[in-house]
């Protein structure tokens, strides 16, 4: 190791530390638009190692030699939250195990992949429906840090609905277990002389002193990961829980070392209904009315995305598409334990879609459903992986109330055409979520300027419809720049206050959610940005 201070850190750890040039280059990027070469990479073996890492960083920050800490899973994040210039703490190498499995919950380390966890739970006829389907390249820690929501969020909600408690290492190395506590227990913990006690005092005071402002800025009816979740900390009867603040925080408030999640009974026998609509308006109206049937998923793909995929792979979707490409495809899934209920609700879904002008297809065959799901999952992968310019993930996470979905689609098409960009959209329609990745060349200044203009205008559009630009992926630095437009300067001051309370020395992922300028964000952009899934992952230990 080139740096003497790393030898000091290595002596404290059971795990390992490296500053090998090849490793640093590998960890300088994730699946986002941003780049930051770390000074070193650490592979902790357990919570004690993470404590030593945080204490080490805090000691150096106190001596004026800051070493920021960035938590990392498998580098699949599109927010830039997994890259940083200090010490990257990689959980996927060793801290990737299931620790406890109970009847209604499971406790895991943050580095376990979603796929590995779900497959283990399937053997017990259990699963976590809030997790997204792309589980091979995503970890539980990353899912919690970004506040993710998968295809089944329409029925089960986002990941925050499943998180029961967290084990977190705070900025001074203190380890806490979060969870909802009573007003009496809150009063007791506020008497602690530790950082934990100080957090309970400061956060409770901030929430009470600004109660009216916080209520006035709440975005209702959609998942929201913009900023920090100040709305879910205080509960009925004065109960209190710090957990919501860490969900979607992207590692800016502490390092999570254990996650306890609620599990649900798994039913592999589902019914999938595909509606092929000739108008965006008809599809949007149908989505809103489908929700009364309590589907487990309602997904949307537009014609532009289908055309792009069909142009490259004309035979790939021929068995699941009509002869004439529809304006929009809506997929509605039903997973009720009762097959009778599935048939009843899917039949009603068919009638509803047809009333709104759709041609409809229904399947209960798992193999046939795989082909139908390609309409959503396969086409998105094609859009991201092909094209003369790269598809950029920065407008991929907005959500509006479902009744405003047709307006969002139409106005977004108009916005993209004004900037001479191809419109192509998909998303979790059942929660009002729309995703798009415009094609720009970050090696050209005019395209970078357009990136910032689009980011600002799209945030204004989404906010005007009562929505959020960051619903299930957390903020990225670009979207964090627009938080004052979304919430106002005074509320953003509260967000900065939360960050200061948890992280007074700014060692946890600095410049990800607060303290950003356009210049600092421009400096982190990857001019050579290349998309594509993580195909290999090497640990140097």
Short mmCIF file of C-alpha atoms in Angstrom, two decimals:
data_model
loop_
_atom_site.label_atom_id
_atom_site.label_comp_id
_atom_site.label_asym_id
_atom_site.label_seq_id
_atom_site.Cartn_x
_atom_site.Cartn_y
_atom_site.Cartn_z
CA UNK A 1 0.00 0.00 0.00
CA UNK A 2 1.30 3.41 -1.00
CA UNK A 3 -0.25 5.32 1.91
CA UNK A 4 1.00 4.70 5.45
CA UNK A 5 -2.37 5.53 7.00
CA UNK A 6 -3.89 2.55 5.19
CA UNK A 7 -1.51 0.21 6.98
CA UNK A 8 -2.79 1.69 10.24
CA UNK A 9 -6.38 0.96 9.17
CA UNK A 10 -5.50 -2.56 7.99
CA UNK A 11 -4.10 -3.33 11.43
CA UNK A 12 -7.52 -2.56 12.94
CA UNK A 13 -9.51 -4.81 10.62
CA UNK A 14 -10.30 -8.47 10.24
CA UNK A 15 -11.13 -7.64 6.62
CA UNK A 16 -8.78 -6.05 4.11
CA UNK A 17 -7.86 -2.70 2.53
CA UNK A 18 -6.27 -2.00 -0.84
CA UNK A 19 -5.21 0.96 -2.94
CA UNK A 20 -4.19 -1.11 -5.97
CA UNK A 21 -4.55 1.08 -9.07
CA UNK A 22 -6.64 -1.48 -10.99
CA UNK A 23 -9.05 -1.81 -8.08
CA UNK A 24 -9.43 1.95 -7.72
CA UNK A 25 -10.21 2.27 -11.42
CA UNK A 26 -12.84 -0.46 -11.19
CA UNK A 27 -14.55 1.26 -8.27
CA UNK A 28 -14.39 4.76 -9.77
CA UNK A 29 -17.72 4.24 -11.54
CA UNK A 30 -21.04 2.50 -11.07
CA UNK A 31 -24.06 2.41 -13.43
CA UNK A 32 -24.63 6.16 -13.01
CA UNK A 33 -23.44 9.24 -14.91
CA UNK A 34 -20.83 10.04 -12.28
CA UNK A 35 -17.19 9.25 -11.63
CA UNK A 36 -14.99 9.59 -8.55
CA UNK A 37 -11.76 7.66 -8.03
CA UNK A 38 -11.47 6.42 -4.43
CA UNK A 39 -8.29 6.70 -2.40
CA UNK A 40 -8.72 3.11 -1.22
CA UNK A 41 -11.21 0.26 -0.95
CA UNK A 42 -12.07 -1.61 2.26
CA UNK A 43 -13.76 -5.02 2.57
CA UNK A 44 -15.19 -5.31 6.10
CA UNK A 45 -15.92 -8.76 7.50
CA UNK A 46 -18.42 -7.72 10.20
CA UNK A 47 -19.98 -4.83 12.10
CA UNK A 48 -16.87 -4.48 14.27
CA UNK A 49 -14.80 -3.83 11.13
CA UNK A 50 -17.27 -1.17 10.02
CA UNK A 51 -17.03 0.47 13.44
CA UNK A 52 -13.24 0.58 13.15
CA UNK A 53 -13.49 2.10 9.67
CA UNK A 54 -15.86 4.84 10.85
CA UNK A 55 -13.77 5.58 13.95
CA UNK A 56 -10.68 5.78 11.75
CA UNK A 57 -12.38 8.24 9.39
CA UNK A 58 -13.71 10.32 12.30
CA UNK A 59 -10.25 10.51 13.89
CA UNK A 60 -8.69 11.73 10.66
CA UNK A 61 -11.49 14.24 10.06
CA UNK A 62 -10.93 15.61 13.55
CA UNK A 63 -7.23 16.03 12.71
CA UNK A 64 -8.09 17.90 9.50
CA UNK A 65 -7.39 14.97 7.17
CA UNK A 66 -10.86 14.01 5.97
CA UNK A 67 -11.40 10.51 4.56
CA UNK A 68 -14.99 10.33 3.30
CA UNK A 69 -16.75 6.95 3.41
CA UNK A 70 -18.92 5.59 0.60
CA UNK A 71 -20.92 2.39 1.04
CA UNK A 72 -21.00 0.09 -2.00
CA UNK A 73 -22.72 -3.13 -2.97
CA UNK A 74 -22.28 -4.40 -6.53
CA UNK A 75 -22.07 -1.02 -8.26
CA UNK A 76 -25.47 -1.27 -9.93
CA UNK A 77 -26.69 2.10 -8.65
CA UNK A 78 -27.83 4.72 -11.16
CA UNK A 79 -27.65 7.56 -8.63
CA UNK A 80 -23.88 7.89 -8.17
CA UNK A 81 -24.28 7.02 -4.51
CA UNK A 82 -21.80 4.14 -4.77
CA UNK A 83 -18.79 6.21 -5.93
CA UNK A 84 -16.67 8.58 -3.86
CA UNK A 85 -13.16 9.99 -3.59
CA UNK A 86 -12.34 8.74 -0.09
CA UNK A 87 -12.62 5.18 1.19
CA UNK A 88 -15.16 2.90 -0.43
CA UNK A 89 -16.63 0.36 1.99
CA UNK A 90 -17.61 -2.70 -0.06
CA UNK A 91 -20.17 -4.90 1.70
CA UNK A 92 -20.79 -7.45 -1.05
CA UNK A 93 -17.45 -9.23 -0.59
CA UNK A 94 -18.01 -10.67 2.91
CA UNK A 95 -21.09 -9.13 4.57
CA UNK A 96 -23.55 -10.99 2.34
CA UNK A 97 -25.28 -13.52 4.58
CA UNK A 98 -28.71 -14.33 5.98
CA UNK A 99 -28.36 -14.03 9.76
CA UNK A 100 -31.83 -15.00 11.06
CA UNK A 101 -35.01 -16.28 9.43
CA UNK A 102 -38.19 -16.06 11.48
CA UNK A 103 -41.79 -16.85 10.61
CA UNK A 104 -42.54 -13.29 9.48
CA UNK A 105 -39.11 -11.66 9.07
CA UNK A 106 -35.55 -12.16 7.91
CA UNK A 107 -32.37 -10.40 9.07
CA UNK A 108 -29.55 -10.06 6.55
CA UNK A 109 -26.26 -8.31 5.99
CA UNK A 110 -26.34 -5.46 3.45
CA UNK A 111 -24.14 -7.14 0.83
CA UNK A 112 -26.48 -10.03 0.07
CA UNK A 113 -27.97 -9.86 -3.43
CA UNK A 114 -31.72 -9.60 -3.87
CA UNK A 115 -31.65 -12.72 -6.05
CA UNK A 116 -29.81 -14.80 -3.45
CA UNK A 117 -32.13 -13.66 -0.68
CA UNK A 118 -35.32 -14.27 -2.65
CA UNK A 119 -34.19 -17.70 -3.82
CA UNK A 120 -33.48 -18.72 -0.24
CA UNK A 121 -36.89 -17.45 0.86
CA UNK A 122 -38.66 -19.24 -2.01
CA UNK A 123 -37.58 -22.57 -0.53
CA UNK A 124 -39.71 -21.63 2.49
CA UNK A 125 -42.57 -20.37 0.25
CA UNK A 126 -41.74 -16.84 1.41
CA UNK A 127 -40.47 -13.74 -0.36
CA UNK A 128 -40.17 -9.95 -0.08
CA UNK A 129 -42.53 -8.49 -2.70
CA UNK A 130 -41.24 -4.93 -2.31
CA UNK A 131 -37.88 -5.81 -3.86
CA UNK A 132 -37.29 -5.22 -7.61
CA UNK A 133 -36.88 -8.09 -10.05
CA UNK A 134 -33.31 -7.20 -11.19
CA UNK A 135 -31.84 -9.03 -8.23
CA UNK A 136 -28.62 -10.44 -9.65
CA UNK A 137 -26.82 -7.10 -9.60
CA UNK A 138 -28.52 -5.40 -6.65
CA UNK A 139 -27.93 -5.80 -2.91
CA UNK A 140 -30.26 -5.33 0.03
CA UNK A 141 -28.07 -2.50 1.32
CA UNK A 142 -28.37 -0.71 -2.00
CA UNK A 143 -32.13 -1.30 -2.11
CA UNK A 144 -32.56 0.27 1.34
CA UNK A 145 -30.12 3.11 0.63
CA UNK A 146 -32.04 4.13 -2.49
CA UNK A 147 -35.55 3.42 -1.15
CA UNK A 148 -36.31 1.11 -4.04
CA UNK A 149 -39.72 -0.13 -5.16
CA UNK A 150 -40.19 -3.03 -7.54
CA UNK A 151 -42.93 -4.06 -9.94
CA UNK A 152 -45.22 -5.11 -7.09
CA UNK A 153 -45.10 -1.75 -5.30
CA UNK A 154 -48.67 -1.04 -6.42
CA UNK A 155 -49.91 -3.71 -3.97
CA UNK A 156 -47.12 -4.02 -1.42
CA UNK A 157 -45.51 -0.58 -1.45
CA UNK A 158 -41.81 0.36 -1.60
CA UNK A 159 -38.98 -1.21 0.39
CA UNK A 160 -39.68 1.07 3.37
CA UNK A 161 -42.89 -0.93 3.93
CA UNK A 162 -40.82 -4.07 4.48
CA UNK A 163 -37.98 -2.68 6.65
CA UNK A 164 -38.66 -3.43 10.31
CA UNK A 165 -35.34 -2.34 11.78
CA UNK A 166 -31.72 -1.54 10.93
CA UNK A 167 -28.36 -1.89 12.64
CA UNK A 168 -26.38 1.27 11.84
CA UNK A 169 -22.90 2.54 12.64
CA UNK A 170 -23.11 6.26 13.41
CA UNK A 171 -20.50 8.93 12.75
CA UNK A 172 -18.58 8.32 16.00
CA UNK A 173 -18.56 4.53 15.65
CA UNK A 174 -21.60 4.03 17.89
CA UNK A 175 -23.79 1.09 16.83
CA UNK A 176 -27.55 1.51 17.16
CA UNK A 177 -30.57 -0.65 16.36
CA UNK A 178 -33.42 1.38 14.92
CA UNK A 179 -37.11 0.59 15.19
CA UNK A 180 -40.32 2.21 16.34
CA UNK A 181 -40.29 3.10 20.03
CA UNK A 182 -42.93 4.51 22.37
CA UNK A 183 -43.05 8.10 23.60
CA UNK A 184 -41.84 6.89 27.01
CA UNK A 185 -38.87 5.08 25.46
CA UNK A 186 -38.10 8.15 23.35
CA UNK A 187 -37.96 10.25 26.49
CA UNK A 188 -35.56 7.75 28.07
CA UNK A 189 -33.26 7.64 25.05
CA UNK A 190 -33.16 11.41 24.82
CA UNK A 191 -31.42 11.26 28.17
CA UNK A 192 -28.47 9.28 26.76
CA UNK A 193 -25.14 11.12 26.79
CA UNK A 194 -24.11 9.41 23.52
CA UNK A 195 -24.49 10.48 19.89
CA UNK A 196 -27.63 8.34 19.77
CA UNK A 197 -29.16 10.41 22.56
CA UNK A 198 -28.13 13.62 20.82
CA UNK A 199 -29.80 12.43 17.62
CA UNK A 200 -33.08 11.70 19.36
CA UNK A 201 -32.98 15.16 20.97
CA UNK A 202 -32.05 17.04 17.80
CA UNK A 203 -34.34 15.21 15.39
CA UNK A 204 -37.35 15.38 17.70
CA UNK A 205 -36.77 19.09 18.27
CA UNK A 206 -36.38 19.78 14.54
CA UNK A 207 -39.60 17.92 13.69
CA UNK A 208 -41.63 19.62 16.40
CA UNK A 209 -40.28 23.12 15.73
CA UNK A 210 -41.05 22.89 11.99
CA UNK A 211 -44.15 20.68 12.09
CA UNK A 212 -46.32 22.93 9.91
CA UNK A 213 -43.61 23.42 7.27
CA UNK A 214 -42.94 19.67 7.09
CA UNK A 215 -46.63 18.86 6.67
CA UNK A 216 -47.00 21.48 3.94
CA UNK A 217 -44.21 19.94 1.87
CA UNK A 218 -45.38 16.34 1.98
CA UNK A 219 -45.86 14.76 -1.46
CA UNK A 220 -48.84 12.44 -1.10
CA UNK A 221 -49.98 9.45 -3.10
CA UNK A 222 -46.61 8.38 -4.51
CA UNK A 223 -43.37 6.87 -3.13
CA UNK A 224 -40.87 9.66 -2.52
CA UNK A 225 -37.13 9.44 -1.84
CA UNK A 226 -36.26 13.09 -2.56
CA UNK A 227 -34.29 14.42 0.41
CA UNK A 228 -34.91 12.65 3.72
CA UNK A 229 -38.22 11.20 4.92
CA UNK A 230 -39.16 13.64 7.68
CA UNK A 231 -42.83 12.61 7.57
CA UNK A 232 -42.58 9.04 8.87
CA UNK A 233 -40.34 9.46 11.93
CA UNK A 234 -43.02 10.55 14.40
CA UNK A 235 -46.03 8.23 14.69
CA UNK A 236 -49.23 7.87 16.64
CA UNK A 237 -49.13 8.52 20.35
CA UNK A 238 -45.73 10.16 20.13
CA UNK A 239 -43.97 7.03 18.88
CA UNK A 240 -40.66 7.58 17.13
CA UNK A 241 -38.46 5.74 14.62
CA UNK A 242 -35.19 6.82 13.00
CA UNK A 243 -35.44 4.04 10.39
CA UNK A 244 -37.24 6.15 7.72
CA UNK A 245 -34.39 8.66 7.67
CA UNK A 246 -31.88 5.98 6.60
CA UNK A 247 -34.12 4.54 3.88
CA UNK A 248 -33.34 6.45 0.69
CA UNK A 249 -30.50 8.36 2.38
CA UNK A 250 -27.86 6.77 0.09
CA UNK A 251 -25.41 6.21 2.93
CA UNK A 252 -25.22 9.89 3.88
CA UNK A 253 -26.28 9.46 7.54
CA UNK A 254 -24.51 6.25 8.63
CA UNK A 255 -23.41 2.79 7.49
CA UNK A 256 -26.03 0.03 7.66
CA UNK A 257 -24.66 -3.37 8.71
CA UNK A 258 -27.87 -5.36 9.25
CA UNK A 259 -31.39 -5.13 7.83
CA UNK A 260 -34.50 -6.85 9.20
CA UNK A 261 -37.25 -7.21 6.60
CA UNK A 262 -40.81 -8.49 6.76
CA UNK A 263 -41.49 -11.54 4.60
CA UNK A 264 -44.73 -12.54 2.87
CA UNK A 265 -46.15 -15.86 1.67
CA UNK A 266 -45.12 -16.57 -1.91
CA UNK A 267 -47.61 -17.69 -4.56
CA UNK A 268 -45.89 -18.66 -7.84
CA UNK A 269 -49.24 -19.11 -9.64
CA UNK A 270 -50.20 -15.71 -11.02
CA UNK A 271 -52.41 -14.37 -13.79
CA UNK A 272 -50.97 -11.81 -16.22
CA UNK A 273 -53.17 -9.55 -18.33
CA UNK A 274 -51.67 -7.52 -21.20
CA UNK A 275 -53.65 -4.62 -22.62
CA UNK A 276 -52.62 -3.18 -26.00
CA UNK A 277 -53.94 0.40 -26.16
CA UNK A 278 -54.13 2.69 -29.20
CA UNK A 279 -53.99 5.87 -27.09
CA UNK A 280 -52.01 7.16 -24.12
CA UNK A 281 -55.15 8.68 -22.62
CA UNK A 282 -57.04 5.37 -22.71
CA UNK A 283 -54.14 3.53 -21.12
CA UNK A 284 -53.76 6.15 -18.39
CA UNK A 285 -57.45 6.05 -17.51
CA UNK A 286 -57.42 2.25 -17.45
CA UNK A 287 -54.45 2.19 -15.07
CA UNK A 288 -56.29 4.37 -12.57
CA UNK A 289 -59.34 2.10 -12.60
CA UNK A 290 -57.35 -1.12 -12.46
CA UNK A 291 -56.17 -0.21 -8.98
CA UNK A 292 -59.59 -1.00 -7.51
CA UNK A 293 -58.94 -4.66 -8.42
CA UNK A 294 -55.78 -4.70 -6.24
CA UNK A 295 -53.36 -6.08 -8.83
CA UNK A 296 -49.89 -7.05 -7.65
CA UNK A 297 -48.26 -5.18 -10.56
CA UNK A 298 -49.29 -2.63 -13.18
CA UNK A 299 -46.50 -1.87 -15.66
CA UNK A 300 -46.38 0.33 -18.75
CA UNK A 301 -44.32 0.38 -21.97
CA UNK A 302 -44.84 2.85 -24.83
CA UNK A 303 -44.72 2.38 -28.60
CA UNK A 304 -41.38 4.15 -29.03
CA UNK A 305 -39.65 1.65 -26.76
CA UNK A 306 -41.32 -1.27 -28.55
CA UNK A 307 -40.35 0.12 -31.97
CA UNK A 308 -36.72 0.50 -30.90
CA UNK A 309 -36.55 -3.08 -29.64
CA UNK A 310 -38.46 -4.45 -32.64
CA UNK A 311 -36.09 -2.70 -35.05
CA UNK A 312 -33.11 -4.51 -33.56
CA UNK A 313 -34.73 -7.85 -32.69
CA UNK A 314 -37.80 -8.22 -34.94
CA UNK A 315 -38.50 -11.83 -33.98
CA UNK A 316 -38.08 -11.41 -30.24
CA UNK A 317 -41.58 -10.18 -29.38
CA UNK A 318 -43.57 -11.45 -32.34
CA UNK A 319 -45.52 -13.97 -30.26
CA UNK A 320 -46.65 -11.38 -27.69
CA UNK A 321 -47.38 -8.33 -29.87
CA UNK A 322 -50.27 -7.65 -32.27
CA UNK A 323 -49.52 -6.99 -35.95
CA UNK A 324 -49.76 -3.23 -35.44
CA UNK A 325 -47.71 -1.83 -32.57
CA UNK A 326 -49.92 -0.27 -29.87
CA UNK A 327 -49.40 3.22 -28.45
CA UNK A 328 -49.02 1.72 -24.97
CA UNK A 329 -48.88 -1.77 -23.44
CA UNK A 330 -50.15 -2.16 -19.87
CA UNK A 331 -49.32 -5.35 -17.95
CA UNK A 332 -51.47 -6.17 -14.91
CA UNK A 333 -50.58 -9.09 -12.67
CA UNK A 334 -52.75 -10.77 -10.02
CA UNK A 335 -51.18 -12.95 -7.31
CA UNK A 336 -54.12 -13.67 -4.98
CA UNK A 337 -53.76 -16.96 -3.06
CA UNK A 338 -57.21 -17.99 -4.32
CA UNK A 339 -57.23 -19.00 -7.98
CA UNK A 340 -60.94 -18.18 -8.06
CA UNK A 341 -60.17 -14.61 -6.97
CA UNK A 342 -57.44 -14.37 -9.60
CA UNK A 343 -59.85 -15.44 -12.33
CA UNK A 344 -62.55 -13.06 -11.11
CA UNK A 345 -60.26 -10.02 -10.94
CA UNK A 346 -58.39 -10.76 -14.16
CA UNK A 347 -61.75 -11.13 -15.96
CA UNK A 348 -62.79 -7.74 -14.63
CA UNK A 349 -59.43 -6.31 -15.73
CA UNK A 350 -60.03 -7.62 -19.25
CA UNK A 351 -63.44 -5.96 -19.40
CA UNK A 352 -62.06 -2.71 -18.02
CA UNK A 353 -59.20 -2.58 -20.52
CA UNK A 354 -61.53 -3.35 -23.43
CA UNK A 355 -63.85 -0.52 -22.39
CA UNK A 356 -60.86 1.78 -22.81
CA UNK A 357 -60.07 0.55 -26.30
CA UNK A 358 -57.53 -2.17 -25.62
CA UNK A 359 -56.94 -5.51 -27.27
CA UNK A 360 -56.32 -7.91 -24.38
CA UNK A 361 -54.36 -11.10 -23.76
CA UNK A 362 -54.48 -13.22 -20.59
CA UNK A 363 -52.04 -15.90 -19.41
CA UNK A 364 -51.70 -18.21 -16.42
CA UNK A 365 -48.85 -20.20 -18.02
CA UNK A 366 -45.50 -19.33 -16.36
CA UNK A 367 -43.51 -19.89 -19.56
CA UNK A 368 -45.86 -17.77 -21.62
CA UNK A 369 -45.71 -15.07 -18.96
CA UNK A 370 -41.91 -14.93 -19.30
CA UNK A 371 -42.40 -13.92 -22.93
CA UNK A 372 -45.04 -11.34 -22.02
CA UNK A 373 -42.81 -9.81 -19.34
CA UNK A 374 -40.18 -9.27 -22.06
CA UNK A 375 -42.42 -6.45 -23.25
CA UNK A 376 -41.36 -4.59 -20.10
CA UNK A 377 -38.02 -6.03 -19.00
CA UNK A 378 -36.37 -6.94 -22.32
CA UNK A 379 -37.21 -3.74 -24.16
CA UNK A 380 -35.76 -1.57 -21.39
CA UNK A 381 -32.48 -3.50 -21.47
CA UNK A 382 -32.33 -3.03 -25.26
CA UNK A 383 -32.87 0.73 -24.97
CA UNK A 384 -30.11 1.03 -22.37
CA UNK A 385 -27.60 -1.12 -24.24
CA UNK A 386 -27.92 0.05 -27.85
CA UNK A 387 -28.00 3.25 -29.87
CA UNK A 388 -25.63 5.86 -31.34
CA UNK A 389 -25.67 7.83 -28.07
CA UNK A 390 -25.94 6.38 -24.59
CA UNK A 391 -29.24 6.31 -22.72
CA UNK A 392 -28.65 8.45 -19.63
CA UNK A 393 -30.33 7.50 -16.31
CA UNK A 394 -31.23 10.89 -14.85
CA UNK A 395 -34.96 11.30 -15.66
CA UNK A 396 -35.75 7.67 -14.81
CA UNK A 397 -37.53 7.95 -11.48
CA UNK A 398 -40.38 10.48 -11.45
CA UNK A 399 -43.81 9.63 -10.06
CA UNK A 400 -47.08 11.54 -9.95
CA UNK A 401 -50.52 10.66 -8.54
CA UNK A 402 -51.93 7.97 -10.83
CA UNK A 403 -54.77 10.21 -12.03
CA UNK A 404 -52.12 12.64 -13.37
CA UNK A 405 -50.24 9.90 -15.27
CA UNK A 406 -51.75 10.69 -18.72
CA UNK A 407 -50.78 14.36 -18.29
CA UNK A 408 -47.23 13.44 -17.31
CA UNK A 409 -46.84 11.19 -20.35
CA UNK A 410 -48.19 13.73 -22.83
CA UNK A 411 -46.23 16.68 -21.40
CA UNK A 412 -43.03 14.65 -21.21
CA UNK A 413 -43.35 13.66 -24.88
CA UNK A 414 -43.71 17.35 -25.69
CA UNK A 415 -40.72 18.33 -23.54
CA UNK A 416 -38.43 15.75 -25.16
CA UNK A 417 -39.47 16.75 -28.69
CA UNK A 418 -38.75 20.39 -27.86
CA UNK A 419 -35.17 19.29 -27.19
CA UNK A 420 -35.02 17.10 -30.35
CA UNK A 421 -34.84 13.90 -28.32
CA UNK A 422 -36.48 10.53 -28.96
CA UNK A 423 -39.28 9.86 -26.48
CA UNK A 424 -39.38 6.33 -25.05
CA UNK A 425 -41.01 5.62 -21.70
CA UNK A 426 -41.84 2.78 -19.35
CA UNK A 427 -42.49 2.44 -15.65
CA UNK A 428 -44.42 1.23 -12.64
CA UNK A 429 -47.69 2.73 -13.85
CA UNK A 430 -49.64 1.51 -10.82
CA UNK A 431 -47.73 3.95 -8.57
CA UNK A 432 -47.61 6.73 -11.18
CA UNK A 433 -43.93 6.06 -11.87
CA UNK A 434 -42.53 6.90 -15.32
CA UNK A 435 -39.00 6.18 -16.50
CA UNK A 436 -37.05 7.50 -19.45
CA UNK A 437 -33.40 7.77 -20.35
CA UNK A 438 -32.73 10.42 -23.01
CA UNK A 439 -29.78 9.92 -25.37
CA UNK A 440 -27.05 12.53 -24.99
CA UNK A 441 -23.28 12.63 -25.47
CA UNK A 442 -21.59 13.73 -22.24
CA UNK A 443 -18.41 14.34 -24.20
CA UNK A 444 -20.06 17.39 -25.81
CA UNK A 445 -20.66 20.60 -23.86
CA UNK A 446 -23.93 21.37 -25.66
CA UNK A 447 -25.35 18.01 -24.60
CA UNK A 448 -24.15 18.51 -21.02
CA UNK A 449 -25.87 21.91 -20.99
CA UNK A 450 -29.03 20.24 -22.32
CA UNK A 451 -28.76 17.65 -19.53
CA UNK A 452 -28.98 20.34 -16.86
CA UNK A 453 -31.76 22.20 -18.68
CA UNK A 454 -33.82 19.03 -19.09
CA UNK A 455 -33.25 18.08 -15.46
CA UNK A 456 -34.55 21.45 -14.28
CA UNK A 457 -37.54 21.58 -16.64
CA UNK A 458 -38.58 18.01 -15.92
CA UNK A 459 -38.48 18.60 -12.16
CA UNK A 460 -40.69 21.66 -12.62
CA UNK A 461 -43.13 19.63 -14.73
CA UNK A 462 -43.32 16.77 -12.24
CA UNK A 463 -43.69 19.13 -9.28
CA UNK A 464 -46.52 21.00 -11.05
CA UNK A 465 -48.45 17.70 -11.19
CA UNK A 466 -47.98 17.04 -7.48
CA UNK A 467 -45.23 14.49 -7.96
CA UNK A 468 -41.59 13.83 -7.17
CA UNK A 469 -38.57 13.42 -9.50
CA UNK A 470 -37.12 10.80 -7.11
CA UNK A 471 -39.59 8.09 -6.23
CA UNK A 472 -37.77 4.73 -6.02
CA UNK A 473 -34.08 5.28 -6.78
CA UNK A 474 -33.09 7.96 -4.29
CA UNK A 475 -31.66 11.29 -5.38
CA UNK A 476 -28.70 11.57 -7.68
CA UNK A 477 -26.59 14.75 -7.56
CA UNK A 478 -28.48 16.15 -10.55
CA UNK A 479 -31.86 15.70 -8.92
CA UNK A 480 -30.52 16.83 -5.55
CA UNK A 481 -29.67 20.14 -7.22
CA UNK A 482 -33.38 20.67 -7.86
CA UNK A 483 -34.56 19.98 -4.30
CA UNK A 484 -35.05 23.74 -3.65
CA UNK A 485 -37.43 23.83 -6.64
CA UNK A 486 -39.31 20.84 -5.26
CA UNK A 487 -39.48 21.81 -1.58
CA UNK A 488 -38.28 25.41 -1.21
CA UNK A 489 -35.14 26.76 0.44
CA UNK A 490 -36.48 26.68 4.00
CA UNK A 491 -37.32 22.98 3.86
CA UNK A 492 -33.93 22.24 2.27
CA UNK A 493 -32.42 23.90 5.34
CA UNK A 494 -34.12 21.22 7.43
CA UNK A 495 -32.59 18.50 5.23
CA UNK A 496 -29.16 20.06 5.78
CA UNK A 497 -29.92 20.12 9.51
CA UNK A 498 -30.61 16.38 9.49
CA UNK A 499 -27.33 15.72 7.70
CA UNK A 500 -25.45 17.92 10.17
CA UNK A 501 -27.01 16.18 13.18
CA UNK A 502 -26.08 12.69 12.00
CA UNK A 503 -22.78 13.54 10.33
CA UNK A 504 -21.22 16.70 11.79
CA UNK A 505 -17.82 16.01 10.16
CA UNK A 506 -19.39 15.21 6.76
CA UNK A 507 -17.68 11.84 6.39
CA UNK A 508 -20.65 9.86 4.98
CA UNK A 509 -20.95 10.18 1.19
CA UNK A 510 -20.57 13.97 1.08
CA UNK A 511 -22.02 15.88 -1.88
CA UNK A 512 -24.69 13.29 -2.66
CA UNK A 513 -27.84 14.90 -1.25
CA UNK A 514 -26.79 18.25 0.28
CA UNK A 515 -24.11 20.91 -0.25
CA UNK A 516 -24.16 20.66 -4.07
CA UNK A 517 -23.51 23.23 -6.79
CA UNK A 518 -23.90 22.89 -10.53
CA UNK A 519 -20.13 23.22 -10.89
CA UNK A 520 -19.46 20.36 -8.47
CA UNK A 521 -21.95 18.13 -10.27
CA UNK A 522 -20.51 18.96 -13.71
CA UNK A 523 -17.05 18.04 -12.44
CA UNK A 524 -18.24 14.52 -11.55
CA UNK A 525 -19.93 13.69 -14.87
CA UNK A 526 -18.46 10.86 -16.93
CA UNK A 527 -17.66 12.11 -20.40
CA UNK A 528 -17.11 8.50 -21.48
CA UNK A 529 -20.35 7.26 -19.93
CA UNK A 530 -21.16 3.69 -20.98
CA UNK A 531 -24.22 1.73 -19.95
CA UNK A 532 -24.73 -1.98 -19.50
CA UNK A 533 -25.22 -4.41 -16.69
CA UNK A 534 -22.50 -5.40 -14.30
CA UNK A 535 -21.11 -8.53 -15.95
CA UNK A 536 -18.28 -9.37 -13.62
CA UNK A 537 -17.18 -8.42 -10.15
CA UNK A 538 -13.72 -9.07 -8.80
CA UNK A 539 -12.72 -8.81 -5.15
CA UNK A 540 -9.13 -7.97 -4.32
CA UNK A 541 -8.76 -9.07 -0.71
#
